[in-house]
Tab-separated table of C-alpha atoms in Angstrom:
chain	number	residue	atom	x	y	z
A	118	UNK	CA	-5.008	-1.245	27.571
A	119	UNK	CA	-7.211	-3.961	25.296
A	120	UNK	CA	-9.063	-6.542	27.452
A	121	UNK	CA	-6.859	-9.602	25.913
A	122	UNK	CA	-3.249	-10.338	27.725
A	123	UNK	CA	-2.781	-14.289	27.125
A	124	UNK	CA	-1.520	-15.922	24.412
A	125	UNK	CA	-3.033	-17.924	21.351
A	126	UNK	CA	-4.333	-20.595	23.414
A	127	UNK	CA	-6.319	-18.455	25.487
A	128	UNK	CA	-8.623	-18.249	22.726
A	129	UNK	CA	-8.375	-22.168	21.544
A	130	UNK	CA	-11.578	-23.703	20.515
A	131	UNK	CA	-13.844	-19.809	20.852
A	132	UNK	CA	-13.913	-17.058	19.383
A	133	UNK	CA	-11.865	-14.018	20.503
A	134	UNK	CA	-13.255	-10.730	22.030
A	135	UNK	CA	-15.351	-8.980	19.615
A	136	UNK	CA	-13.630	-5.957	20.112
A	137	UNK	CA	-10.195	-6.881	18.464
A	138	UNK	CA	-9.354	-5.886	14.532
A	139	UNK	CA	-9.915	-8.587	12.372
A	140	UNK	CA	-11.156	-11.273	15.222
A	141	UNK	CA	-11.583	-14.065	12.402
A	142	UNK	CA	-7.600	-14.018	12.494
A	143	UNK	CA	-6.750	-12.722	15.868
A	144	UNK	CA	-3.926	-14.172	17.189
A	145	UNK	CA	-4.459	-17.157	15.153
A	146	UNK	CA	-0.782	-17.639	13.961
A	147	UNK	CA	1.939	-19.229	17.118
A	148	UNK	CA	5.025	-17.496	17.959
A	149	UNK	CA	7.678	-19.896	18.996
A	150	UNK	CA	8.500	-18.865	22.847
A	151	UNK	CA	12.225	-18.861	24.422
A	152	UNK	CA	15.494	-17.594	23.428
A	153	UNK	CA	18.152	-18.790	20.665
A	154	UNK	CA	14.830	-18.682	18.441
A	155	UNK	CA	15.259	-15.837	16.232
A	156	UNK	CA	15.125	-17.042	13.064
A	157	UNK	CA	12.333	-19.123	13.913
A	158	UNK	CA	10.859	-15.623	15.312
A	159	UNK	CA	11.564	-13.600	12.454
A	160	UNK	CA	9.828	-16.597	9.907
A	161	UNK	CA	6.859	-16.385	12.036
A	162	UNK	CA	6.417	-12.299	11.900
A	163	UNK	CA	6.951	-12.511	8.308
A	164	UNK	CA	4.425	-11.581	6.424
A	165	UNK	CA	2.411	-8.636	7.116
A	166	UNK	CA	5.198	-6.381	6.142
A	167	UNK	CA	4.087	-7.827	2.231
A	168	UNK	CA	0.869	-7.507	2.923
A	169	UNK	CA	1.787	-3.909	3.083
A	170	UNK	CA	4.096	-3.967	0.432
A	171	UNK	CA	1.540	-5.080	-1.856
A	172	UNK	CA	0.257	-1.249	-1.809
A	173	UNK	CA	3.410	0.119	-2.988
A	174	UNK	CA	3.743	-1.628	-5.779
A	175	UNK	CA	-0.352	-1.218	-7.079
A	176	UNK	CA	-1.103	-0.666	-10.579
A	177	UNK	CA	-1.189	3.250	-9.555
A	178	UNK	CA	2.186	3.054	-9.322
A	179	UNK	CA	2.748	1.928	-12.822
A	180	UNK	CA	1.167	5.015	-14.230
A	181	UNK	CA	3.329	7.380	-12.216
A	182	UNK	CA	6.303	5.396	-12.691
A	183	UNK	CA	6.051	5.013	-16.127
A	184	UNK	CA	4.963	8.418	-17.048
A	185	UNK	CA	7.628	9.630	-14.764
A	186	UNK	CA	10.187	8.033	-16.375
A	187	UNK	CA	9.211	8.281	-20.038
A	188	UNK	CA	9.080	12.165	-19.525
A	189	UNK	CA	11.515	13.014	-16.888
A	190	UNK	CA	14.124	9.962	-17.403
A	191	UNK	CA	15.928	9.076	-14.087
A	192	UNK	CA	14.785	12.521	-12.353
A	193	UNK	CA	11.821	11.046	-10.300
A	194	UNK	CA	13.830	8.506	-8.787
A	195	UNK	CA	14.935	9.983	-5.864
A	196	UNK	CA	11.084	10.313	-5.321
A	197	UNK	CA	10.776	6.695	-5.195
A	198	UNK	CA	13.890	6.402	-3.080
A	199	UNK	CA	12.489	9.319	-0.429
A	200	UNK	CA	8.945	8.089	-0.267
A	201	UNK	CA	10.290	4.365	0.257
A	202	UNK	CA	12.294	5.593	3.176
A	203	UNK	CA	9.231	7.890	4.616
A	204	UNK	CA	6.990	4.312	3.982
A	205	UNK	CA	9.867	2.379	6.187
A	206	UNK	CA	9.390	4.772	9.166
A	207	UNK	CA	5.364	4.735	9.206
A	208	UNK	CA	4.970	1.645	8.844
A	209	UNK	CA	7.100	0.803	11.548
A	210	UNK	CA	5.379	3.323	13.463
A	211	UNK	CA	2.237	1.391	12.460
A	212	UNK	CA	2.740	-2.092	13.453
A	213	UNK	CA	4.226	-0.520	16.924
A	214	UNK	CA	0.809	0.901	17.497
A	215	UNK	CA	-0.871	-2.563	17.188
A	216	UNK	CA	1.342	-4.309	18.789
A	217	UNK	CA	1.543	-1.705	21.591
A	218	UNK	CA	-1.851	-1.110	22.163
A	219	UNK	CA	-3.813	-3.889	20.486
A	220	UNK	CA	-5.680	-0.643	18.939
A	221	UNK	CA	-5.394	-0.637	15.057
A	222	UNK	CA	-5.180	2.628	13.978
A	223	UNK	CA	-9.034	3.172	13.238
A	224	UNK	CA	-9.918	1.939	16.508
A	225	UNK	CA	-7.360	4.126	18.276
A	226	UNK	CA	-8.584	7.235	16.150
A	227	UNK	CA	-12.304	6.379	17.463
A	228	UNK	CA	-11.193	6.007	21.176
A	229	UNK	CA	-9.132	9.098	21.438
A	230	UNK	CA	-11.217	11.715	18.607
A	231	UNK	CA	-14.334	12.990	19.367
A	232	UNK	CA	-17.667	11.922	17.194
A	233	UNK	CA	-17.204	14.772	14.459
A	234	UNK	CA	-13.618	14.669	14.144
A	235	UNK	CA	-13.639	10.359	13.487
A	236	UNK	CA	-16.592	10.532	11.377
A	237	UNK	CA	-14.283	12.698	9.384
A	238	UNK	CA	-11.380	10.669	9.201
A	239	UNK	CA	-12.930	8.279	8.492
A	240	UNK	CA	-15.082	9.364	5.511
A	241	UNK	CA	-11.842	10.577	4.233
A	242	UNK	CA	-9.954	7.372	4.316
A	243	UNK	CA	-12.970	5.581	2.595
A	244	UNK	CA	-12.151	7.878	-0.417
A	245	UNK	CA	-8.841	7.071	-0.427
A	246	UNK	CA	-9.748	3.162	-0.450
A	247	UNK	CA	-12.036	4.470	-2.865
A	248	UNK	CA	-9.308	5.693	-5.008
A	249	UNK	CA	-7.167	2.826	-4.363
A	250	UNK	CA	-9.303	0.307	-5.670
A	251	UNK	CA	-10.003	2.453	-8.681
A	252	UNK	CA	-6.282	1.696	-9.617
A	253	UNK	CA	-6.628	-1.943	-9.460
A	254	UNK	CA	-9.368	-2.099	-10.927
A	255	UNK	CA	-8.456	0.112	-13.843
A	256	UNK	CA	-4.856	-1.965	-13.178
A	257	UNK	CA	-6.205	-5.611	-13.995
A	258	UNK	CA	-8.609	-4.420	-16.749
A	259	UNK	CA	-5.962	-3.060	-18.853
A	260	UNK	CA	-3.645	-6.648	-17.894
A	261	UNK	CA	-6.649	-8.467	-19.309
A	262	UNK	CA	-6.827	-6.591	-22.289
A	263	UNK	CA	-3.461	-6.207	-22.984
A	264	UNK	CA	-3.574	-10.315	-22.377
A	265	UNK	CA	-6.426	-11.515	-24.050
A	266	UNK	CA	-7.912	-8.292	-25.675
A	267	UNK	CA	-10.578	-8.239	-23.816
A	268	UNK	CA	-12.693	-4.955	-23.840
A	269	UNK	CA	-11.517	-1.931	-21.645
A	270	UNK	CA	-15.779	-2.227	-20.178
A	271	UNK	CA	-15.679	-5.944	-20.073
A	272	UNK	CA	-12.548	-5.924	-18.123
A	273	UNK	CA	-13.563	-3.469	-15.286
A	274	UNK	CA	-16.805	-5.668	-14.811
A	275	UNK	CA	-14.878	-8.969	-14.558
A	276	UNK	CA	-13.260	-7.524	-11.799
A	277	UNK	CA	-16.156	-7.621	-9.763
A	278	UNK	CA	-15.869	-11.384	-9.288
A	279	UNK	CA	-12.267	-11.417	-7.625
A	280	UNK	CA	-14.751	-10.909	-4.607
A	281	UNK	CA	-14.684	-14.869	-4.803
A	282	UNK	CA	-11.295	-15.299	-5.142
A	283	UNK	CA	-10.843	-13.063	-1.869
A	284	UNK	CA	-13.070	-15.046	0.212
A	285	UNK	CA	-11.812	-18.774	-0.637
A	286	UNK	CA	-8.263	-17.335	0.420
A	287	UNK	CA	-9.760	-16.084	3.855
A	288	UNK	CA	-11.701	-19.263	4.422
A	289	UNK	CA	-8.157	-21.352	4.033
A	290	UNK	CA	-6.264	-18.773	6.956
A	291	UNK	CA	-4.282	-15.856	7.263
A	292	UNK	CA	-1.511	-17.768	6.685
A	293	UNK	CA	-1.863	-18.837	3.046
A	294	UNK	CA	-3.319	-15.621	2.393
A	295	UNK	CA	0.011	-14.436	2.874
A	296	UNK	CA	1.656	-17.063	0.686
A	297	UNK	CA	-0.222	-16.217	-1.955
A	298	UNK	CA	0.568	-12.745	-2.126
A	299	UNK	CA	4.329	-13.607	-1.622
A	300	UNK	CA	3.985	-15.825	-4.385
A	301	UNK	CA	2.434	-13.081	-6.967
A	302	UNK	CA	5.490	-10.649	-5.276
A	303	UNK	CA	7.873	-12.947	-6.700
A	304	UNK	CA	6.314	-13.233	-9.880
A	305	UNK	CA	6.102	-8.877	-10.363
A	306	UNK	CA	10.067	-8.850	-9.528
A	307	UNK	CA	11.259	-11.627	-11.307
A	308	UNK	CA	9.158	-10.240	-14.476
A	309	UNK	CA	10.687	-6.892	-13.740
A	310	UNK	CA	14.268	-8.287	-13.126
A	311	UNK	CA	14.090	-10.073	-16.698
A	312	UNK	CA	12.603	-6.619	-18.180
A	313	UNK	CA	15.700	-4.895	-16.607
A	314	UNK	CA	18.221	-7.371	-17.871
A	315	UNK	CA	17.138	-6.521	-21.653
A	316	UNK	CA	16.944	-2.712	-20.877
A	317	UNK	CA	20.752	-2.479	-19.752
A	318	UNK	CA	19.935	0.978	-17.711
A	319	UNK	CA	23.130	3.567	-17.864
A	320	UNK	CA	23.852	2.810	-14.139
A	321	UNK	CA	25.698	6.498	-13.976
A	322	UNK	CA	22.347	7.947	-14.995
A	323	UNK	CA	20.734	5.826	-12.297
A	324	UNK	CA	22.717	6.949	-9.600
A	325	UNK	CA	22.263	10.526	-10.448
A	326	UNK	CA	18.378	10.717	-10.694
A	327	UNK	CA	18.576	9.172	-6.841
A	328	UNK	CA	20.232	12.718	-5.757
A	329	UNK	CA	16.790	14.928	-5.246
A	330	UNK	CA	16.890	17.918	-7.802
A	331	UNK	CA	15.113	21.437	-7.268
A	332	UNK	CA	13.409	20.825	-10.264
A	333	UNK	CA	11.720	18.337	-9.171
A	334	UNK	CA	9.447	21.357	-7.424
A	335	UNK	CA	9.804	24.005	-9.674
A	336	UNK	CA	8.891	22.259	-12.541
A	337	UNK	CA	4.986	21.449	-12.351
A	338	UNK	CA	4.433	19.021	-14.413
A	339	UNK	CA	7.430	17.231	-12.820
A	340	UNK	CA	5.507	18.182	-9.752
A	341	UNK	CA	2.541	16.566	-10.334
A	342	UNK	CA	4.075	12.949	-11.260
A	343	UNK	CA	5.961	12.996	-7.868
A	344	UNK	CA	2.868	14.104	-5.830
A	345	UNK	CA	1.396	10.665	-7.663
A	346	UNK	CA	4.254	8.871	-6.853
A	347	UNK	CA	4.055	10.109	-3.018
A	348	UNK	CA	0.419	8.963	-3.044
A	349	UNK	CA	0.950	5.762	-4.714
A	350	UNK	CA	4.021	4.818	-2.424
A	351	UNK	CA	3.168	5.657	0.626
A	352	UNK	CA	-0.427	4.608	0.850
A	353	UNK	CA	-2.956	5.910	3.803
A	354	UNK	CA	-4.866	2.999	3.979
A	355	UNK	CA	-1.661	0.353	4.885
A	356	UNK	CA	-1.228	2.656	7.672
A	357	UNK	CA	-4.615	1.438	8.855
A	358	UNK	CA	-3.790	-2.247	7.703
A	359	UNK	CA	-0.499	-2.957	9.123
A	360	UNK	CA	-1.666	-1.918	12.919
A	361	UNK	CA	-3.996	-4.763	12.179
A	362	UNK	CA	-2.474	-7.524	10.605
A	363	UNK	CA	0.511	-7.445	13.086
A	364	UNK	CA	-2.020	-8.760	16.113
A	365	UNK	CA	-2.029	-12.061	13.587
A	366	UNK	CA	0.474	-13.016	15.308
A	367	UNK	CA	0.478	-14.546	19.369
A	368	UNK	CA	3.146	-12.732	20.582
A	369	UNK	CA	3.703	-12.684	24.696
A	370	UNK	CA	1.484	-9.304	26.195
A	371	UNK	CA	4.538	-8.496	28.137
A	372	UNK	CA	7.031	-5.919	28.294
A	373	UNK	CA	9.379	-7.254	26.571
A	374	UNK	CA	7.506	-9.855	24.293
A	375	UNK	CA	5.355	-6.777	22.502
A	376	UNK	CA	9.309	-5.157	22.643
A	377	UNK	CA	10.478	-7.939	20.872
A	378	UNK	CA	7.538	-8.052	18.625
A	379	UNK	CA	8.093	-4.642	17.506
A	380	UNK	CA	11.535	-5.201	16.561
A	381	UNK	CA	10.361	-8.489	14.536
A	382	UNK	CA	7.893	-6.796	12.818
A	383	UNK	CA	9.695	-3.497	11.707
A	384	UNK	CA	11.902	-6.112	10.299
A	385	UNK	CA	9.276	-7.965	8.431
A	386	UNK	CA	8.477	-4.483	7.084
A	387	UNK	CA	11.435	-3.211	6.054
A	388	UNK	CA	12.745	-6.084	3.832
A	389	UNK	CA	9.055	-6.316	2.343
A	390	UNK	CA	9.141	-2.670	1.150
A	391	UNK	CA	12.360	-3.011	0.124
A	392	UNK	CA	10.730	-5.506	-2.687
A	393	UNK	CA	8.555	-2.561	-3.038
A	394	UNK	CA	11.612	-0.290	-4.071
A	395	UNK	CA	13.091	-1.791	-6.198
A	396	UNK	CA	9.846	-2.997	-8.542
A	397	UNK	CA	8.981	0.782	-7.998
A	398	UNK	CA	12.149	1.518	-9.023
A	399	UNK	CA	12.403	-1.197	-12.176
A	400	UNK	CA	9.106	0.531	-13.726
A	401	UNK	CA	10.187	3.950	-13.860
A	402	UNK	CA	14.399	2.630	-14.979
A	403	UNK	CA	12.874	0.346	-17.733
A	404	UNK	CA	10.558	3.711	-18.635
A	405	UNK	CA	13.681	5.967	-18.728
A	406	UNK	CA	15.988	3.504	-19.685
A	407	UNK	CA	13.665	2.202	-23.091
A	408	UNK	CA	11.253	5.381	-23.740
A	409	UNK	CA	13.114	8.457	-22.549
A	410	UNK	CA	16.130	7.266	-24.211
A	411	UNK	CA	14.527	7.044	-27.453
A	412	UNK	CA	12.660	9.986	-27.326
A	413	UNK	CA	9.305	8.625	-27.001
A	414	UNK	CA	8.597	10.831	-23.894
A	415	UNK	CA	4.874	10.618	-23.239
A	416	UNK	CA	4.483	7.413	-22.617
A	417	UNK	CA	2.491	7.639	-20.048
A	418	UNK	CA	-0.370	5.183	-20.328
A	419	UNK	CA	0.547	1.427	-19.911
A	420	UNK	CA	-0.728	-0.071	-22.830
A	421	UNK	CA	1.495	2.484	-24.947
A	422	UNK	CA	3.852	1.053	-22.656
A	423	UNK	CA	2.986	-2.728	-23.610
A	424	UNK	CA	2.939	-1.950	-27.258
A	425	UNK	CA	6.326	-0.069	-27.503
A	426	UNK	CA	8.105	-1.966	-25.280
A	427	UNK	CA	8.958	-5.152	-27.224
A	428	UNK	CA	9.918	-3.111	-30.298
A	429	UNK	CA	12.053	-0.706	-28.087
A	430	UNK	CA	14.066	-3.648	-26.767
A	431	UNK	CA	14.032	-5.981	-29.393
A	432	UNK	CA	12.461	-8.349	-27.620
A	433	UNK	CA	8.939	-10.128	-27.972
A	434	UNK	CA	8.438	-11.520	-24.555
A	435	UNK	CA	9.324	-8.213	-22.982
A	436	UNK	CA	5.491	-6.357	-23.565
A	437	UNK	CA	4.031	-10.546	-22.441
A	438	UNK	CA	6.450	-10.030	-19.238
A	439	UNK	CA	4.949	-6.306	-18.420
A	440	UNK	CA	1.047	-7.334	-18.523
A	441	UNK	CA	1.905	-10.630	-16.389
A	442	UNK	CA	3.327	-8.761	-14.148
A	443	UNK	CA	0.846	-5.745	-14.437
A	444	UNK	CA	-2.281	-8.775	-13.847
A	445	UNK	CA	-0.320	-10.009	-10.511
A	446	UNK	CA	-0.002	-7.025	-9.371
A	447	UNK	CA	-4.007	-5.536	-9.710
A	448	UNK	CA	-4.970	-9.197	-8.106
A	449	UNK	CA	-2.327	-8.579	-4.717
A	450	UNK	CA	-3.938	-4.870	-4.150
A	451	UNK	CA	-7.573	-6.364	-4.331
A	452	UNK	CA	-6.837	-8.687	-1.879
A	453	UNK	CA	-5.256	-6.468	0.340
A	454	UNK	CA	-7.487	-3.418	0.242
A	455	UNK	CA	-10.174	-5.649	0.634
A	456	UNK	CA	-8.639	-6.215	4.230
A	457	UNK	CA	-8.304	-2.453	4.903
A	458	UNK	CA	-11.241	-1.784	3.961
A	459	UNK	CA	-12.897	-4.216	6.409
A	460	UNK	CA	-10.237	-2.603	9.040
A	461	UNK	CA	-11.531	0.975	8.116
A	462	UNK	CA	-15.307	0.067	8.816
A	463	UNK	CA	-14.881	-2.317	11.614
A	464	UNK	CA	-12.341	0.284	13.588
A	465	UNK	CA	-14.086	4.000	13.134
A	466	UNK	CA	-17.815	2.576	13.204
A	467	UNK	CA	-17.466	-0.651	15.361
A	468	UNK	CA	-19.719	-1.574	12.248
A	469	UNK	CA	-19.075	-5.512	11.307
A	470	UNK	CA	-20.334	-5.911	7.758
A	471	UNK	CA	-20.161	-9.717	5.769
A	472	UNK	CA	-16.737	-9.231	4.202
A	473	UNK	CA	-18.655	-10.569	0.588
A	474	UNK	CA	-20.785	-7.233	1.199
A	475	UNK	CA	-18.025	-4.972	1.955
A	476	UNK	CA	-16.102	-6.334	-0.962
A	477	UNK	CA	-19.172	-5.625	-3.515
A	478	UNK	CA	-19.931	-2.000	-2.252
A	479	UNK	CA	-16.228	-0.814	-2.072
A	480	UNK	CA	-15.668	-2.595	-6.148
A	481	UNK	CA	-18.939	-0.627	-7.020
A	482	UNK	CA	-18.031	2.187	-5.967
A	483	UNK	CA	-14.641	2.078	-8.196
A	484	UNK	CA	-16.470	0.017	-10.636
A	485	UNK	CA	-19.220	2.812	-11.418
A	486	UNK	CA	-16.780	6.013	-12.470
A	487	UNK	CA	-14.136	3.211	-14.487
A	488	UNK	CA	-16.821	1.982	-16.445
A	489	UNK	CA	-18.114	5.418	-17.619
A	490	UNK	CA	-14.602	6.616	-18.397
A	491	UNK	CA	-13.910	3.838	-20.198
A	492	UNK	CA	-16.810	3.599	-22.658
A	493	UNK	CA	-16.757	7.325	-23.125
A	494	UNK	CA	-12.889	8.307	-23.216
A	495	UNK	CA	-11.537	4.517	-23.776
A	496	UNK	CA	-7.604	4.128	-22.331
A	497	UNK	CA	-6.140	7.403	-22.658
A	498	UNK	CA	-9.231	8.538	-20.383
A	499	UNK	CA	-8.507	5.568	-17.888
A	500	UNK	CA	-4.624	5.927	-17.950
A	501	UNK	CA	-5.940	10.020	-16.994
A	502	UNK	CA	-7.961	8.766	-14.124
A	503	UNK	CA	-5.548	6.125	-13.077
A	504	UNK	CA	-2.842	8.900	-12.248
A	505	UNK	CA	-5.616	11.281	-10.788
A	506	UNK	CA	-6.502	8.191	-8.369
A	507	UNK	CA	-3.080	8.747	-6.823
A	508	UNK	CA	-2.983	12.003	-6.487
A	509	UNK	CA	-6.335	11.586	-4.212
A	510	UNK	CA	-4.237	9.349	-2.061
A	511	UNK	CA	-1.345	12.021	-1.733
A	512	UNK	CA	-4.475	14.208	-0.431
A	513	UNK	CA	-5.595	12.147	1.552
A	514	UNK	CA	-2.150	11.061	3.432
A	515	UNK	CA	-1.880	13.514	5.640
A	516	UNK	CA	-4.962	12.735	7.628
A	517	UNK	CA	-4.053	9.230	8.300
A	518	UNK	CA	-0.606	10.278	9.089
A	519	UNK	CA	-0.730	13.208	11.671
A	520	UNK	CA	-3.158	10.530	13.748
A	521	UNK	CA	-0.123	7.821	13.493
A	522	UNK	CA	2.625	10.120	14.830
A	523	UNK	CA	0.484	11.520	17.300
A	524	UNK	CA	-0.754	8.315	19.149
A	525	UNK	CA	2.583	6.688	18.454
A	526	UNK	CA	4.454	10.317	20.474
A	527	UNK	CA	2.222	10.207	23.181
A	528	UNK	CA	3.612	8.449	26.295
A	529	UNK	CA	-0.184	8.007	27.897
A	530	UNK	CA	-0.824	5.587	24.830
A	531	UNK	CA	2.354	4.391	24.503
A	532	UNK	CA	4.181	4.384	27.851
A	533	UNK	CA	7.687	3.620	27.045
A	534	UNK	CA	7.512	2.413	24.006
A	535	UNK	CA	6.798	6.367	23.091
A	536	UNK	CA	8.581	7.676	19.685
A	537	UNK	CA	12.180	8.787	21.190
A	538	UNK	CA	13.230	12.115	20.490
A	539	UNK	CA	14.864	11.536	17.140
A	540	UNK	CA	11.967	9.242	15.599
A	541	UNK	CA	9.490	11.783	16.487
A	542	UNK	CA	11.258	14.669	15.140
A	543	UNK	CA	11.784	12.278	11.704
A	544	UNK	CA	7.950	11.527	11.751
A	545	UNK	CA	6.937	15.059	12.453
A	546	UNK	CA	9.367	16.029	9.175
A	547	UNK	CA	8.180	13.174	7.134
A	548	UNK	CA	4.293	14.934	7.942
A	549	UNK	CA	5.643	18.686	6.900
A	550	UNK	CA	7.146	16.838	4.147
A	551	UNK	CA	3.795	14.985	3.029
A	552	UNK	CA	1.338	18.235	4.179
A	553	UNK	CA	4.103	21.025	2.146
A	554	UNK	CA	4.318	18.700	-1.069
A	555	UNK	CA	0.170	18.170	-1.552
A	556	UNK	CA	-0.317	22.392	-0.458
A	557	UNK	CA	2.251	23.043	-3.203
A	558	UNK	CA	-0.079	20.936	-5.432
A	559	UNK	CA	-2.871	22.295	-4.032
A	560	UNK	CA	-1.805	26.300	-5.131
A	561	UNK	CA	-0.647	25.239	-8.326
A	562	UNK	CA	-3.532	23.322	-9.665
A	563	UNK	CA	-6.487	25.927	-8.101
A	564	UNK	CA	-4.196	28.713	-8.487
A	565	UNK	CA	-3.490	28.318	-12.363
């Protein structure tokens, strides 16, 4: 049990342990107390879940989507659909350990692992923030190109200065850092939503490709596009930030306040990544529904995409649409794996580093390897690398997943708020899933 049990005004006017995740935003955001309040509940939880959301829908995503779609048509989309629904259960399982324990998942993996087996995990899950922020940043150079025509180089080193942006939205509160990232949400789906209006998708075809076919693992190349659409949905590193975020909010430490709080928050959660689904979904329909249709099948980098799709619909705002949308999107998954990565450091290491300093070590380290594949191979070698960066998170899943299911099963962490039968036996086949998919992989790409 954490050594914090009162509310938000415990900590009124001082600082809060130095223990808890993120203490610059512990419990800084009230919970209206009584019942008859549940809307007023629900408004007050809501949030986090599209903080997590925000990593589903990361400009990795567009390269698996769209290459998914453009070669494969509707086939992939019962990838999307699965790996949504996987994403709905851990992250649940997620914000239940935070609000459980008061242990984000990094801290709980350093109390209960010993020395060699943390250090691991954790070195593991800074590559996979590693490869994370490779997408965005490859993600918002190619928007400002596509935009403005800036330089592939150029655009990766601009990035480096959203490192301001991130800390004037933390100095202003948790609260309107949400906001803001709700705000860019609704500016990706409405894009998307217009983009989808001028594609007219064959809705037969649609609801076909959402029935899984064997192909989907017989076929290799078709394997490797939903292995990068595994990794680039359901992301390791959220599973780290939602058990975080959720202690944002001052819920009551009892029973049946952290009961209700779990409830509230898997809520939050699932409508938020149900935004995710269906702007997952919208890239990979506008890519079968505009590029497979007309034959152009390998469109798999995103400014082919930009460049074919106003032609392909007859429409000149559409490509305008698509890089708005693509620039909105690279900005939310800085912000937010900014945050995890902070998480990440702070929870296996107990190691509290100035967030401006985190920010410019993680962006150099994505920074260094975008800039040399961009000056040597230009786009197509970026739009390479950009799928590759998801397929490191599919690897990488596993590790932050088998933690999650195991803290969250165990009734000594947990007490009663223990997985039940059936939601452990749906985690532990959502981990065979994950671990069978990436060994498959695995075989296939070091096997020949």
């Amino acid at each position: 049990m954490p050594p914090f049990e009162g509310d938000a005004a415990r900590f009124a006017g001082r600082a809060p342990p130095a223990n808890v995740s993120l203490p610059g935003a512990f419990r800084t955001i009230a919970v209206p107390k009584g019942a008859g309040l549940f809307w007023r509940k629900l408004g007050a939880f809501a949030g986090p879940g599209y903080l997590v959301a925000v990593g589903y829908m990361d400009p990795g995503n567009w390269a698996t989507d769209l290459a998914g779609g453009s070669a494969f048509g509707y086939t992939l989309l019962s990838v999307i659909l699965l790996s949504n629904l996987m994403a709905i259960v851990l992250q649940a399982l997620s914000a239940k350990l935070g609000i459980v324990t008061g242990l984000d998942l990094a801290q709980a993996c350093r109390a209960h692992y010993p020395p060699p087996v943390r250090m691991a995990l954790w070195l593991l899950c800074e590559l996979a923030i590693i490869a994370c922020d490779l997408a965005e940043v490859i993600g918002t150079a190619i928007a400002l190109n596509l935009l403005f025509g800036m330089p592939l180089v150029a655009g990766v080193i601009v990035t480096a200065a959203d490192v301001l942006l991130i800390l004037a939205l933390q100095r202003r509160g948790f609260r309107q850092l949400e906001a803001f990232i709700v705000a860019l949400l609704l500016v990706i789906a409405g894009c998307f939503a217009v983009e989808l209006a001028w594609a007219q998708p064959s809705l037969s075809a649609l609801g076909k490709g959402l029935i899984p076919s064997p192909e989907i693992v017989t076929n290799p190349a078709m394997l490797y596009i939903a292995i990068g659409i595994l990794g680039a949905t359901v992301m390791p590193h959220n599973l780290y930030l939602h058990s975080s975020i959720v202690q944002t909010r001052a819920f009551e430490r009892t029973e049946s306040g952290k009961r209700e709080a779990v409830k509230l928050a898997t809520i939050d959660s699932t409508v938020a990544l149900g935004l995710a689904l269906f702007i997952n979904a919208a890239i990979l329909i506008l890519a079968a529904s505009t590029f497979h249709r007309s034959g152009q099948t390998q469109v798999a980098e995103i400014g082919d995409a930009f460049a074919l799709l106003a032609p392909t619909l007859g429409v000149g705002l559409a490509s305008t649409l698509f890089a708005v949308a693509l620039l909105a999107s690279g900005q939310n998954s800085t912000i937010t794996g900014t945050l995890a990565g902070q998480i990440v450091m702070e929870g296996f290491l107990d190691l509290r580093l100035p967030h401006w300093l985190r920010r410019i070590v993680t962006r150099g380290l994505a920074i260094i390897p975008a800039v040399i594949v961009a000056a040597l191979y230009g786009e197509s070698g970026t739009a390479k690398l950009l799928v590759l960066s998801q397929v490191v998170l599919s690897l990488q899943l596993p590790f932050a997943v088998v933690p999650l299911v195991r803290f969250t099963s165990d009734r000594a962490i947990m007490g009663g708020f223990a997985n039940s039968g059936w939601l452990r036996a749906a985690a532990i086949l959502i981990t065979l899933t994950v671990i069978g998919l990436n060994s498959v992989l695995l075989f296939q790409v070091f096997g020949g």
